[in-house]
Amino acid sequence: MDDESAEDLTVGRVARLAGVTVRTLHHYDRIGLVRPSGRTSAGYRVYGADDLERLRWVLVYRELGFPLDEVRLLVDDPDVDTVGHLRRQRDLLIERGERLVAMVAAIDRHLEARAMGMRLTPEEQLEVFGTDKVGGEWADEAERRWGETDAYQESQRRAAAYTKDDWARLKAEGDTALRAWRDALLAGLPADGPEAMALAEEHRQHITRWFYDCGYDIHVGLAEMYLADERFTQVYEDVAPGLAQYVHDAILANAVSHI
Amino acid sequence: MDDESAEDLTVGRVARLAGVTVRTLHHYDRIGLVRPSGRTSAGYRVYGADDLERLRWVLVYRELGFPLDEVRLLVDDPDVDTVGHLRRQRDLLIERGERLVAMVAAIDRHLEARAMGMRLTPEEQLEVFGTDKVGGEWADEAERRWGETDAYQESQRRAAAYTKDDWARLKAEGDTALRAWRDALLAGLPADGPEAMALAEEHRQHITRWFYDCGYDIHVGLAEMYLADERFTQVYEDVAPGLAQYVHDAILANAVSHI
DNA sequence: TCTCCGCCCTGACGCCGCGTCAGGGTCAAG
DNA sequence: CTTGACCCTGACGCGGCGTCAGGGCGGAGA
């Protein structure tokens, strides 16, 4: 048995093995990232075991989001702090994940704001997406500039994907619900009582009907937001003091009852 | 008061407001994605409220990972189901988040595997990252080819970023800990007793020392993985039956005691 | 009124990580 | 000796801008 035969890995084979294209291997060869340890007399690339090993690491780091230059550093220098790099990359991924979560929350807020017929200011709409640069000048200036112009409100209205009828019904439903909430609160009905929980359930279905599939977990998330985000708190508090908390508690109670 | 003055948003201002560069706005103008609704006599771009609105949406969709061509479709067509898009995109984000979580878990496994002195096969190392293509031929062929060669094992060993001494100490610590776990289990010490919890705490600090800052939450995550991932389960079960569960329970008890 | 600085314009090239031809050589089977 | 599947190099393209270069506005101060 000659070990030689094990060495005749051509680009095509390696490409299939590693799940990349031949072009990619050519590229990595050219930029010196993964070079085949040999060539046949005809000039064919011949990859050895070490080359594969190296390629594997390259692909791992690449998948982790390192640019190829940094990948090179990582695989070239064995003294480099690999574990440290992985740790940092891990942090980076988690950070990205948190950003994603924040964006999802922003979308939820956006949708929910529409459900309630609220107008977000551009600043508010941009806040999660933009960098921190957005805050200052925008808050000071844009709010003042665009906040209350008719054109702005008009564009806001047009931005919605609903027909005017839809919008009107949506708004009406929301207002009705809001009054029902107020009545329940003022009547002294407990937030974890059947009436309030029924309102919560209705609220959940309202969102599901008009916006997105709102499960109990998401609903609870919204409830938390109602307390955490003062823009939403305000909407409820304007109707009746303590209503935000009341709605929150009712949603929680309703969710718990459905576990 | 002339509303005209409110309209004089130049590129620079818009750029700062939206948290993008002027170049980006130029680009969007050129490709017709966001065009300023007017120009001054000198040719300066003038953005109006509608333009900002449009830009906002573009940035949102861009952040959501749509290529600009698709962004164009989304913002151009008012009949498009905006809410539907947001819903789908929301799902997409959550999916991406899950992938991130999977990658983080993979890194953890990677680090943890090193902590335990395990050799992952290339296939195992690639499994989370690679596409599904990787599985088949790789598992069938490469494993057989490279799996147990000396060169492979050697390169694996070299791949670690530690000196030989480090590696030896690391391994020794791991082995010592493993024996201590076994002894505790065989002695009938309860997993939520002080001895087992002390071992869990030592384990946590072992990881922190050698790899990454392992808080109690992360530690619990690892414990779950020990049960969920059969490669790790096996390492413990090979030492003593029931040890994986035992270690898991001890880590949990220890974490709870530190809340 | 002139000047200066900061903003604006267009045009063009650069970058990364390859995809995708084009034009040609090689190798094993039939 | 052909055929077809592989291999080679070289070159251009793409997306989403960054980054000059070379020049025109606009308003504040001397």
Coordinates of C-alpha atoms (C1' of nucleotides) in Angstrom, one line a residue:
Chain A
M1 CA 0.0 0.0 0.0
D2 CA 1.5 3.2 -1.1
D3 CA 0.6 6.4 0.7
E4 CA 1.2 8.2 -2.5
S5 CA -2.3 7.4 -3.8
A6 CA -3.8 9.1 -0.8
E7 CA -2.1 12.3 -1.9
D8 CA -3.8 12.7 -5.3
L9 CA -6.4 15.2 -4.2
T10 CA -7.1 17.5 -7.1
V11 CA -9.0 20.8 -6.8
G12 CA -12.2 19.3 -7.9
R13 CA -12.2 16.6 -5.2
V14 CA -11.1 19.0 -2.5
A15 CA -13.8 21.4 -3.6
R16 CA -16.5 18.8 -3.3
L17 CA -15.1 17.5 -0.1
A18 CA -15.0 20.9 1.5
G19 CA -18.2 22.2 0.0
V20 CA -16.7 25.1 -1.8
T21 CA -16.2 25.8 -5.5
V22 CA -13.0 25.2 -7.5
R23 CA -12.9 28.9 -8.1
T24 CA -12.7 29.5 -4.4
L25 CA -9.7 27.2 -4.1
H26 CA -8.1 28.9 -7.0
H27 CA -8.7 32.2 -5.3
Y28 CA -7.3 31.0 -2.0
D29 CA -4.3 29.7 -3.8
R30 CA -3.6 32.9 -5.6
I31 CA -3.9 35.0 -2.5
G32 CA -1.8 32.5 -0.6
L33 CA -4.4 31.5 1.9
V34 CA -4.4 27.8 1.1
R35 CA -1.9 26.6 -1.4
P36 CA -1.6 23.1 -2.6
S37 CA 1.6 21.5 -1.3
G38 CA 2.4 20.2 -4.7
R39 CA 1.7 20.2 -8.4
T40 CA 1.7 17.4 -11.0
S41 CA 4.0 17.6 -14.0
A42 CA 1.1 18.9 -15.9
G43 CA 0.6 21.7 -13.4
Y44 CA -2.4 20.2 -11.6
R45 CA -2.8 21.3 -8.0
V46 CA -2.2 18.5 -5.5
Y47 CA -3.5 18.9 -2.0
G48 CA -2.1 17.1 0.9
A49 CA -3.5 16.3 4.3
D50 CA -2.1 19.4 5.8
D51 CA -3.6 21.5 3.1
L52 CA -7.0 20.1 3.9
E53 CA -6.5 20.7 7.5
R54 CA -5.6 24.3 6.8
L55 CA -8.5 24.7 4.5
R56 CA -10.8 23.4 7.2
W57 CA -9.6 26.1 9.5
V58 CA -9.9 28.7 6.9
L59 CA -13.5 27.7 6.3
V60 CA -14.3 27.7 10.0
Y61 CA -12.9 31.2 10.5
R62 CA -14.6 32.4 7.3
E63 CA -17.9 31.2 8.5
L64 CA -17.3 33.0 11.7
G65 CA -17.3 36.1 9.7
F66 CA -13.6 37.0 9.6
P67 CA -12.4 38.7 6.5
L68 CA -9.9 36.6 4.6
D69 CA -7.0 38.8 5.7
E70 CA -7.7 38.1 9.3
V71 CA -8.3 34.5 8.5
R72 CA -4.8 34.4 7.1
L73 CA -3.3 35.8 10.3
L74 CA -5.2 33.3 12.3
V75 CA -4.1 30.2 10.4
D76 CA -0.6 31.5 9.5
D77 CA 0.6 32.3 12.9
P78 CA 0.3 29.4 15.3
D79 CA 1.4 31.6 18.2
V80 CA -1.6 33.8 17.6
D81 CA -4.1 33.6 20.3
T82 CA -6.7 31.4 18.7
V83 CA -8.8 31.0 21.7
G84 CA -8.8 34.7 22.3
H85 CA -9.9 35.2 18.7
L86 CA -12.7 32.7 19.1
R87 CA -13.8 34.5 22.3
R88 CA -13.9 37.8 20.6
Q89 CA -15.7 36.4 17.6
R90 CA -18.1 34.8 20.0
D91 CA -18.8 38.1 21.6
L92 CA -19.2 39.7 18.2
L93 CA -21.8 37.1 17.2
I94 CA -23.7 37.6 20.4
E95 CA -23.6 41.3 19.8
R96 CA -25.0 40.8 16.4
G97 CA -27.6 38.6 17.9
E98 CA -28.6 41.3 20.3
R99 CA -28.9 43.7 17.4
L100 CA -31.2 41.3 15.6
V101 CA -33.3 41.0 18.7
A102 CA -33.4 44.8 19.0
M103 CA -34.5 45.0 15.3
V104 CA -37.2 42.5 15.8
A105 CA -38.4 44.5 18.8
A106 CA -38.3 47.6 16.7
I107 CA -40.5 45.9 14.0
D108 CA -42.9 44.8 16.7
R109 CA -43.0 48.3 18.0
H110 CA -43.6 49.6 14.5
L111 CA -46.4 47.2 13.9
E112 CA -47.9 47.7 17.3
A113 CA -47.7 51.4 16.9
R114 CA -49.7 51.1 13.8
A115 CA -52.2 48.9 15.6
M116 CA -52.7 51.7 18.0
G117 CA -52.9 54.4 15.3
M118 CA -49.8 56.1 16.7
R119 CA -47.5 58.2 14.7
L120 CA -43.9 57.6 15.4
T121 CA -41.6 60.4 14.7
P122 CA -38.8 59.6 12.2
E123 CA -36.4 59.7 15.0
E124 CA -38.3 57.1 16.8
Q125 CA -38.6 55.0 13.7
L126 CA -34.9 55.2 13.0
E127 CA -33.7 54.8 16.5
V128 CA -32.9 51.2 16.5
F129 CA -31.5 51.1 13.0
G130 CA -29.3 54.1 12.9
T131 CA -26.2 54.6 14.8
D132 CA -26.1 56.8 17.8
K133 CA -25.4 59.8 15.6
V134 CA -29.0 59.8 14.8
G135 CA -30.1 60.9 18.2
G136 CA -29.0 64.5 18.8
E137 CA -29.6 66.5 15.7
W138 CA -32.6 64.5 14.8
A139 CA -34.4 64.9 18.1
D140 CA -33.6 68.6 18.2
E141 CA -34.3 69.4 14.7
A142 CA -36.3 66.9 12.7
E143 CA -38.9 66.6 15.4
R144 CA -39.5 70.3 15.3
R145 CA -39.3 70.4 11.5
W146 CA -41.4 67.4 10.5
G147 CA -43.3 66.5 13.6
E148 CA -46.6 68.1 13.0
T149 CA -46.7 69.1 9.3
D150 CA -49.6 67.9 7.3
A151 CA -47.3 66.6 4.6
Y152 CA -45.6 64.4 7.1
Q153 CA -48.8 63.1 8.5
E154 CA -50.0 62.5 5.0
S155 CA -47.0 60.5 4.0
Q156 CA -47.3 58.5 7.2
R157 CA -50.8 57.7 6.3
R158 CA -49.9 56.7 2.8
A159 CA -47.1 54.6 4.1
A160 CA -49.6 52.1 5.6
A161 CA -50.4 49.2 3.3
Y162 CA -54.1 49.3 4.2
T163 CA -57.0 50.9 2.4
K164 CA -58.7 53.7 4.1
D165 CA -61.5 51.5 5.1
D166 CA -59.1 49.0 6.7
W167 CA -57.4 51.8 8.5
A168 CA -60.7 53.2 9.8
R169 CA -61.9 49.8 11.1
L170 CA -58.5 49.2 12.6
K171 CA -58.6 52.4 14.4
A172 CA -62.2 51.9 15.5
E173 CA -61.4 48.5 17.0
G174 CA -58.5 50.0 18.8
D175 CA -60.5 52.8 20.3
T176 CA -63.3 50.5 21.3
A177 CA -60.8 48.3 23.0
L178 CA -59.3 51.2 24.8
R179 CA -62.6 52.3 26.2
A180 CA -63.3 48.8 27.3
W181 CA -60.0 48.7 29.1
R182 CA -60.8 52.0 30.8
D183 CA -64.3 50.8 31.8
A184 CA -62.9 47.6 33.3
L185 CA -60.3 49.5 35.2
L186 CA -62.7 52.1 36.5
A187 CA -65.2 49.5 37.4
G188 CA -62.6 48.0 39.7
L189 CA -62.4 44.7 37.9
P190 CA -59.2 42.9 38.9
A191 CA -56.5 42.6 36.2
D192 CA -56.4 38.9 36.6
G193 CA -60.1 38.5 36.6
P194 CA -62.1 37.0 33.7
E195 CA -63.2 40.3 32.2
A196 CA -59.8 41.8 32.0
M197 CA -58.3 38.6 30.7
A198 CA -60.9 38.4 28.0
L199 CA -59.9 41.9 27.0
A200 CA -56.3 40.8 26.9
E201 CA -57.2 37.8 24.7
E202 CA -59.2 40.1 22.4
H203 CA -56.2 42.4 22.2
R204 CA -54.0 39.5 21.3
Q205 CA -56.3 38.4 18.5
H206 CA -56.6 42.0 17.3
I207 CA -52.9 42.0 16.7
T208 CA -52.9 38.6 15.1
R209 CA -55.7 39.6 12.8
W210 CA -54.2 42.8 11.7
F211 CA -50.5 42.4 12.0
Y212 CA -48.7 39.3 12.8
D213 CA -49.2 36.0 14.5
C214 CA -49.0 37.1 18.1
G215 CA -48.6 34.1 20.4
Y216 CA -48.8 34.4 24.2
D217 CA -45.0 34.7 24.6
I218 CA -44.9 37.6 22.1
H219 CA -48.0 39.1 23.7
V220 CA -46.2 39.1 27.1
G221 CA -43.2 40.7 25.4
L222 CA -45.6 43.5 24.1
A223 CA -47.0 43.9 27.6
E224 CA -43.5 44.4 29.0
M225 CA -42.9 47.0 26.3
Y226 CA -46.0 48.8 27.2
L227 CA -44.5 49.5 30.6
A228 CA -40.9 50.0 29.4
D229 CA -41.5 52.2 26.5
E230 CA -42.9 55.5 27.6
R231 CA -44.5 56.3 24.3
F232 CA -46.8 53.4 24.7
T233 CA -47.3 53.9 28.4
Q234 CA -48.4 57.4 27.6
V235 CA -51.1 56.2 25.2
Y236 CA -52.7 54.2 28.0
E237 CA -52.1 56.7 30.8
D238 CA -53.7 59.4 28.8
V239 CA -56.9 57.4 28.9
A240 CA -56.8 56.6 32.5
P241 CA -54.0 56.7 35.1
G242 CA -52.8 53.2 35.9
L243 CA -54.2 51.8 32.7
A244 CA -50.8 50.8 31.3
Q245 CA -50.0 48.7 34.4
Y246 CA -53.5 47.3 34.3
V247 CA -53.3 46.2 30.7
H248 CA -49.9 44.7 31.3
D249 CA -51.1 42.7 34.3
A250 CA -54.1 41.5 32.4
I251 CA -52.0 40.3 29.5
L252 CA -49.8 38.4 31.8
A253 CA -52.6 36.8 33.6
N254 CA -54.2 35.8 30.4
A255 CA -50.9 34.4 29.1
V256 CA -50.4 32.4 32.2
S257 CA -53.9 31.0 32.1
H258 CA -53.1 29.7 28.6
I259 CA -49.9 27.8 29.4
Chain B
M1 CA -43.8 81.5 8.0
D2 CA -42.8 79.8 4.7
D3 CA -42.9 76.1 4.6
E4 CA -40.1 76.4 2.0
S5 CA -37.5 76.7 4.7
A6 CA -38.4 73.3 6.1
E7 CA -37.5 71.8 2.8
D8 CA -33.9 72.7 2.6
L9 CA -32.5 69.4 3.7
T10 CA -29.2 68.9 1.9
V11 CA -27.4 65.6 1.5
G12 CA -25.0 66.3 4.4
R13 CA -27.8 66.9 6.8
V14 CA -29.9 64.0 5.7
A15 CA -26.8 61.8 5.9
R16 CA -26.2 62.8 9.5
L17 CA -29.8 62.4 10.3
A18 CA -30.1 59.0 8.9
G19 CA -26.7 57.8 10.0
V20 CA -25.4 57.1 6.5
T21 CA -22.7 58.7 4.4
V22 CA -23.2 61.3 1.8
R23 CA -21.7 58.8 -0.7
T24 CA -24.5 56.4 0.1
L25 CA -27.1 59.0 -0.6
H26 CA -25.3 59.8 -3.9
H27 CA -25.4 56.1 -4.7
Y28 CA -29.0 55.8 -3.9
D29 CA -29.8 58.8 -6.0
R30 CA -27.8 57.4 -9.0
I31 CA -29.4 54.0 -8.9
G32 CA -32.8 55.6 -8.4
L33 CA -33.5 54.2 -5.0
V34 CA -33.9 57.4 -3.1
R35 CA -33.9 60.5 -5.2
P36 CA -34.2 64.0 -3.7
S37 CA -37.4 65.5 -4.8
G38 CA -35.7 68.7 -5.8
R39 CA -32.5 70.5 -6.6
T40 CA -31.5 74.1 -5.9
S41 CA -30.5 76.3 -8.7
A42 CA -26.9 75.4 -8.0
G43 CA -27.7 71.7 -8.4
Y44 CA -27.7 70.9 -4.7
R45 CA -29.9 67.9 -3.8
V46 CA -32.9 68.9 -1.7
Y47 CA -34.7 66.2 0.2
G48 CA -38.3 66.5 1.3
A49 CA -40.3 64.8 3.9
D50 CA -41.4 62.1 1.5
D51 CA -37.8 61.4 0.5
L52 CA -36.9 60.9 4.2
E53 CA -39.8 58.6 4.6
R54 CA -38.6 56.6 1.7
L55 CA -35.1 56.6 2.9
R56 CA -36.2 55.3 6.2
W57 CA -37.8 52.4 4.6
V58 CA -34.9 51.7 2.4
L59 CA -32.6 51.7 5.5
V60 CA -34.9 49.4 7.3
Y61 CA -35.1 46.9 4.5
R62 CA -31.4 47.2 3.9
E63 CA -30.7 46.5 7.6
L64 CA -33.0 43.5 7.2
G65 CA -30.6 42.1 4.7
F66 CA -32.4 42.7 1.4
P67 CA -30.2 43.5 -1.6
L68 CA -30.9 47.0 -2.9
D69 CA -32.7 45.6 -5.9
E70 CA -35.3 44.0 -3.7
V71 CA -35.5 47.0 -1.5
R72 CA -36.4 48.9 -4.6
L73 CA -39.2 46.6 -5.3
L74 CA -40.5 46.8 -1.8
V75 CA -40.5 50.6 -1.5
D76 CA -41.5 51.2 -5.1
D77 CA -44.6 49.2 -5.1
P78 CA -47.2 50.7 -2.8
D79 CA -49.5 47.7 -3.4
V80 CA -46.9 45.5 -1.9
D81 CA -48.0 44.0 1.4
T82 CA -45.8 46.0 3.8
V83 CA -47.0 44.4 6.9
G84 CA -46.6 41.0 5.3
H85 CA -43.1 41.8 4.4
L86 CA -42.3 42.9 7.9
R87 CA -43.8 39.8 9.3
R88 CA -41.7 37.6 6.9
Q89 CA -38.7 39.6 7.6
R90 CA -39.2 39.3 11.3
D91 CA -39.3 35.6 10.9
L92 CA -36.2 35.8 8.8
L93 CA -34.4 37.7 11.5
I94 CA -35.4 35.3 14.1
E95 CA -34.1 32.5 11.9
R96 CA -30.8 34.4 11.5
G97 CA -30.7 34.8 15.2
E98 CA -31.1 31.1 15.6
R99 CA -28.2 30.6 13.3
L100 CA -26.1 32.9 15.3
V101 CA -27.0 31.1 18.4
A102 CA -26.0 27.9 16.7
M103 CA -22.7 29.3 15.7
V104 CA -22.1 30.5 19.2
A105 CA -22.9 27.1 20.5
A106 CA -20.5 25.7 17.9
I107 CA -17.7 27.9 19.2
D108 CA -18.5 26.9 22.7
R109 CA -18.4 23.3 21.8
H110 CA -15.1 24.0 20.0
L111 CA -13.6 25.7 23.0
E112 CA -15.1 23.2 25.4
A113 CA -13.8 20.3 23.3
R114 CA -10.4 21.7 23.7
A115 CA -10.9 22.1 27.4
M116 CA -11.6 18.4 27.5
G117 CA -8.8 17.5 25.2
M118 CA -11.1 16.0 22.7
R119 CA -10.3 15.7 19.0
L120 CA -13.2 16.7 16.9
T121 CA -13.3 15.1 13.5
P122 CA -13.2 17.6 10.6
E123 CA -16.8 16.6 9.9
E124 CA -17.8 17.5 13.4
Q125 CA -16.0 20.7 13.3
L126 CA -17.6 21.7 10.1
E127 CA -21.1 20.5 10.9
V128 CA -22.6 23.7 12.1
F129 CA -20.9 25.9 9.7
G130 CA -20.8 24.1 6.4
T131 CA -23.6 23.6 4.1
D132 CA -25.2 20.2 3.9
K133 CA -23.0 19.3 1.0
V134 CA -20.2 18.8 3.4
G135 CA -21.8 15.9 5.1
G136 CA -21.9 13.1 2.6
E137 CA -18.7 12.7 0.7
W138 CA -16.7 14.1 3.5
A139 CA -18.0 11.7 6.1
D140 CA -17.7 8.8 3.7
E141 CA -14.3 9.5 2.2
A142 CA -12.3 12.1 4.1
E143 CA -13.0 10.5 7.4
R144 CA -11.7 7.2 6.1
R145 CA -8.8 8.9 4.4
W146 CA -7.6 11.3 7.0
G147 CA -9.4 10.2 10.1
E148 CA -6.6 8.3 11.8
T149 CA -3.4 9.2 10.1
D150 CA -0.5 10.3 12.2
A151 CA -0.1 13.4 10.1
Y152 CA -3.7 14.3 10.8
Q153 CA -3.4 13.9 14.5
E154 CA -0.2 15.8 14.5
S155 CA -1.7 18.7 12.7
Q156 CA -4.6 18.6 15.0
R157 CA -2.2 18.9 17.9
R158 CA -0.4 21.7 16.3
A159 CA -3.6 23.5 15.6
A160 CA -4.0 24.3 19.2
A161 CA -2.7 27.7 20.2
Y162 CA -1.1 26.5 23.4
T163 CA 2.4 25.5 24.1
K164 CA 2.9 21.8 24.8
D165 CA 3.3 22.6 28.5
D166 CA 0.0 24.5 28.5
W167 CA -1.7 21.7 26.7
A168 CA -0.3 19.1 29.1
R169 CA -1.4 21.0 32.2
L170 CA -4.8 21.6 30.6
K171 CA -5.2 18.0 29.9
A172 CA -4.0 17.1 33.4
E173 CA -6.5 19.4 35.0
G174 CA -9.3 18.0 33.0
D175 CA -8.4 14.5 33.8
T176 CA -8.1 15.2 37.5
A177 CA -11.5 16.9 37.4
L178 CA -13.0 14.0 35.6
R179 CA -11.7 11.5 38.2
A180 CA -13.0 13.7 41.0
W181 CA -16.4 13.7 39.4
R182 CA -16.3 10.0 39.1
D183 CA -15.3 9.6 42.7
A184 CA -18.1 11.9 43.8
L185 CA -20.7 10.0 41.8
L186 CA -19.5 6.6 43.0
A187 CA -19.3 7.8 46.6
G188 CA -23.0 8.5 46.3
L189 CA -22.6 12.2 47.0
P190 CA -25.7 14.0 45.9
A191 CA -25.4 16.2 42.8
D192 CA -26.8 19.2 44.7
G193 CA -24.5 18.6 47.7
P194 CA -21.5 20.8 48.6
E195 CA -18.9 18.5 47.2
A196 CA -20.4 18.2 43.8
M197 CA -21.2 21.9 43.7
A198 CA -17.6 22.6 44.5
L199 CA -16.5 20.5 41.6
A200 CA -19.0 22.4 39.4
E201 CA -17.6 25.7 40.5
E202 CA -14.0 24.4 39.9
H203 CA -15.1 23.3 36.4
R204 CA -16.5 26.8 35.7
Q205 CA -13.3 28.4 36.8
H206 CA -11.3 26.0 34.8
I207 CA -13.1 27.1 31.7
T208 CA -12.8 30.7 32.6
R209 CA -9.1 30.3 33.2
W210 CA -8.3 28.5 30.0
F211 CA -10.9 29.7 27.5
Y212 CA -13.4 32.3 28.0
D213 CA -15.3 34.1 30.7
C214 CA -17.8 31.6 31.8
G215 CA -20.6 33.1 33.9
Y216 CA -23.2 30.9 35.6
D217 CA -25.6 31.4 32.8
I218 CA -23.1 30.2 30.2
H219 CA -22.1 27.4 32.5
V220 CA -25.7 26.2 32.6
G221 CA -25.8 26.4 28.9
L222 CA -22.8 24.1 28.7
A223 CA -24.4 21.7 31.2
E224 CA -27.4 21.5 28.9
M225 CA -25.1 20.8 26.0
Y226 CA -23.5 18.0 27.9
L227 CA -26.7 16.2 27.8
A228 CA -27.9 17.3 24.4
D229 CA -24.7 16.7 22.5
E230 CA -23.9 13.0 22.5
R231 CA -20.3 13.6 21.8
F232 CA -19.9 15.2 25.2
T233 CA -22.3 12.9 26.9
Q234 CA -20.1 10.1 25.7
V235 CA -17.0 11.5 27.3
Y236 CA -18.6 11.5 30.6
E237 CA -20.5 8.3 30.2
D238 CA -17.3 6.5 29.3
V239 CA -15.9 7.4 32.7
A240 CA -18.9 6.3 34.6
P241 CA -22.5 5.7 33.6
G242 CA -24.8 8.5 34.7
L243 CA -21.9 10.9 35.1
A244 CA -23.2 13.2 32.3
Q245 CA -26.4 13.7 34.1
Y246 CA -24.6 14.1 37.4
V247 CA -22.3 16.8 36.2
H248 CA -25.3 18.5 34.6
D249 CA -27.2 18.5 37.8
A250 CA -24.3 19.7 39.9
I251 CA -23.7 22.6 37.5
L252 CA -27.3 23.6 37.8
A253 CA -27.3 23.3 41.5
N254 CA -24.2 25.4 41.7
A255 CA -25.5 28.0 39.4
V256 CA -28.8 28.3 41.3
S257 CA -26.9 28.7 44.6
H258 CA -25.0 31.7 43.1
I259 CA -28.0 33.6 41.9
Chain C
dT1 C1' -15.6 93.6 -2.0
dC2 C1' -12.7 90.0 -1.4
dT3 C1' -11.5 85.9 0.9
dC4 C1' -11.9 81.9 3.3
dC5 C1' -13.9 77.7 4.9
dG6 C1' -17.2 74.4 4.7
dC7 C1' -20.3 72.4 2.1
dC8 C1' -21.9 70.8 -2.5
dC9 C1' -21.3 68.6 -7.3
dT10 C1' -19.7 64.8 -10.8
dG11 C1' -16.6 61.3 -12.3
dA12 C1' -13.6 57.7 -11.8
dC13 C1' -11.1 54.1 -9.6
dG14 C1' -10.6 50.7 -5.6
dC15 C1' -12.0 46.9 -2.6
dC16 C1' -13.7 41.9 -1.3
dG17 C1' -14.8 37.4 -2.4
dC18 C1' -15.6 35.3 -5.4
dG19 C1' -18.9 33.9 -10.3
dT20 C1' -18.4 33.3 -14.8
dC21 C1' -16.8 33.1 -19.3
dA22 C1' -12.9 32.3 -22.8
dG23 C1' -9.3 29.7 -24.7
dG24 C1' -6.6 26.1 -24.1
dG25 C1' -4.0 21.7 -22.1
dT26 C1' -4.3 16.6 -19.9
dC27 C1' -5.8 12.1 -18.9
dA28 C1' -8.2 7.7 -19.0
dA29 C1' -11.6 5.0 -21.2
dG30 C1' -13.5 3.2 -25.4
Chain D
dC1 C1' -7.3 8.3 -31.9
dT2 C1' -11.2 10.3 -30.3
dT3 C1' -14.2 11.7 -26.7
dG4 C1' -15.5 13.8 -22.6
dA5 C1' -14.4 15.0 -18.1
dC6 C1' -11.3 17.1 -15.8
dC7 C1' -7.4 20.7 -15.2
dC8 C1' -4.9 25.4 -16.2
dT9 C1' -4.5 30.8 -16.5
dG10 C1' -6.3 35.3 -17.4
dA11 C1' -9.7 38.5 -17.4
dC12 C1' -14.0 40.9 -16.5
dG13 C1' -18.2 41.5 -13.6
dC14 C1' -20.9 42.5 -9.4
dG15 C1' -22.8 44.8 -5.1
dG16 C1' -22.4 48.5 -2.1
dC17 C1' -20.3 51.5 -1.4
dG18 C1' -15.1 54.2 0.2
dT19 C1' -12.1 57.4 -1.4
dC20 C1' -9.8 60.6 -3.9
dA21 C1' -9.6 64.4 -7.6
dG22 C1' -11.0 68.6 -9.5
dG23 C1' -14.1 72.0 -9.3
dG24 C1' -18.5 75.2 -8.1
dC25 C1' -21.7 77.6 -4.0
dG26 C1' -22.7 80.2 0.1
dG27 C1' -22.3 82.9 4.0
dA28 C1' -19.3 85.0 7.6
dG29 C1' -15.6 88.0 8.6
dA30 C1' -11.7 91.5 7.2

